[in-house]
Coordinates of C-alpha atoms in Angstrom, one line a residue:
M1 CA 17.6 -11.7 24.1
V2 CA 13.9 -10.8 24.6
R3 CA 12.3 -8.7 21.8
T4 CA 10.1 -5.8 22.8
P5 CA 6.5 -6.4 21.7
L6 CA 5.4 -4.4 18.6
T7 CA 3.0 -1.6 19.1
Q8 CA -0.2 -1.4 17.2
E9 CA 1.2 1.3 15.0
E10 CA 4.2 -0.8 14.1
R11 CA 1.9 -3.7 13.2
E12 CA -0.3 -1.5 11.1
R13 CA 2.7 0.0 9.3
G14 CA 3.9 -3.5 8.6
E15 CA 0.4 -4.4 7.0
R16 CA 0.5 -1.3 4.9
L17 CA 4.1 -2.1 3.6
G18 CA 2.9 -5.7 2.9
R19 CA -0.1 -4.5 0.8
L20 CA 2.0 -1.9 -1.0
L21 CA 4.5 -4.6 -2.0
R22 CA 1.9 -7.0 -3.1
E23 CA 0.3 -4.3 -5.3
A24 CA 3.8 -3.4 -6.8
R25 CA 4.5 -7.1 -7.4
G26 CA 1.3 -7.3 -9.5
A27 CA 1.2 -10.5 -11.7
R28 CA 4.9 -11.3 -11.0
S29 CA 5.3 -14.5 -8.9
M30 CA 6.5 -14.3 -5.4
A31 CA 9.4 -16.7 -6.2
E32 CA 10.6 -14.4 -9.0
V33 CA 10.5 -11.2 -7.0
A34 CA 12.2 -12.9 -4.0
A35 CA 14.9 -14.5 -6.2
E36 CA 15.7 -11.1 -7.8
A37 CA 15.8 -9.5 -4.4
D38 CA 18.0 -12.3 -3.0
L39 CA 15.4 -13.3 -0.5
S40 CA 13.5 -16.5 0.2
P41 CA 9.9 -16.6 -1.0
E42 CA 8.9 -17.4 2.6
T43 CA 10.5 -14.1 3.7
L44 CA 8.7 -12.2 1.1
R45 CA 5.3 -14.0 2.0
K46 CA 5.9 -13.0 5.6
I47 CA 6.5 -9.4 4.8
E48 CA 3.5 -9.2 2.3
T49 CA 1.1 -10.8 4.9
G50 CA 2.3 -8.6 7.8
R51 CA 3.8 -11.6 9.8
A52 CA 7.2 -9.8 9.5
P53 CA 6.1 -6.2 10.1
T54 CA 9.6 -4.8 10.7
P55 CA 11.9 -6.2 8.0
A56 CA 15.5 -5.0 7.8
L57 CA 16.2 -1.9 5.8
F58 CA 18.4 -3.8 3.3
T59 CA 15.6 -6.3 2.7
V60 CA 13.1 -3.4 2.0
A61 CA 15.7 -1.6 -0.1
A62 CA 16.2 -4.8 -2.2
L63 CA 12.5 -5.3 -2.7
A64 CA 12.0 -1.6 -3.5
R65 CA 14.8 -1.9 -6.2
V66 CA 13.2 -5.0 -7.8
L67 CA 9.7 -3.6 -7.8
G68 CA 10.7 -0.1 -9.0
L69 CA 9.7 1.7 -5.9
S70 CA 11.7 4.5 -4.2
L71 CA 12.4 4.3 -0.5
D72 CA 11.0 7.7 0.0
E73 CA 7.7 6.6 -1.6
L74 CA 7.6 3.6 0.7
V75 CA 8.1 5.8 3.8
V76 CA 5.4 8.1 2.9
R77 CA 3.0 5.6 1.9
C78 CA 3.5 3.4 4.9
A79 CA 3.4 6.4 7.5
L80 CA 0.7 6.5 10.1
V81 CA -2.3 8.2 8.7
V82 CA -3.7 10.7 11.2
A83 CA -7.4 11.4 10.9

């Protein structure tokens, strides 16, 4: 199965999500947060760096729970900013 290339907007949204998660993680280690969310540290690293710009909803929900973020907040903060 061939995956459709991501649009520029999807890549930028993934980068915003990654920045938000990094900020929310603060001083906690990537390994600690990943373990609590039942993810590999590599998966979290890819999301935080934008290399996995479209993570599964369950992955994002698990990270939001561990980091004390609401899914509503993530949607609003990761939405396209129109100038």
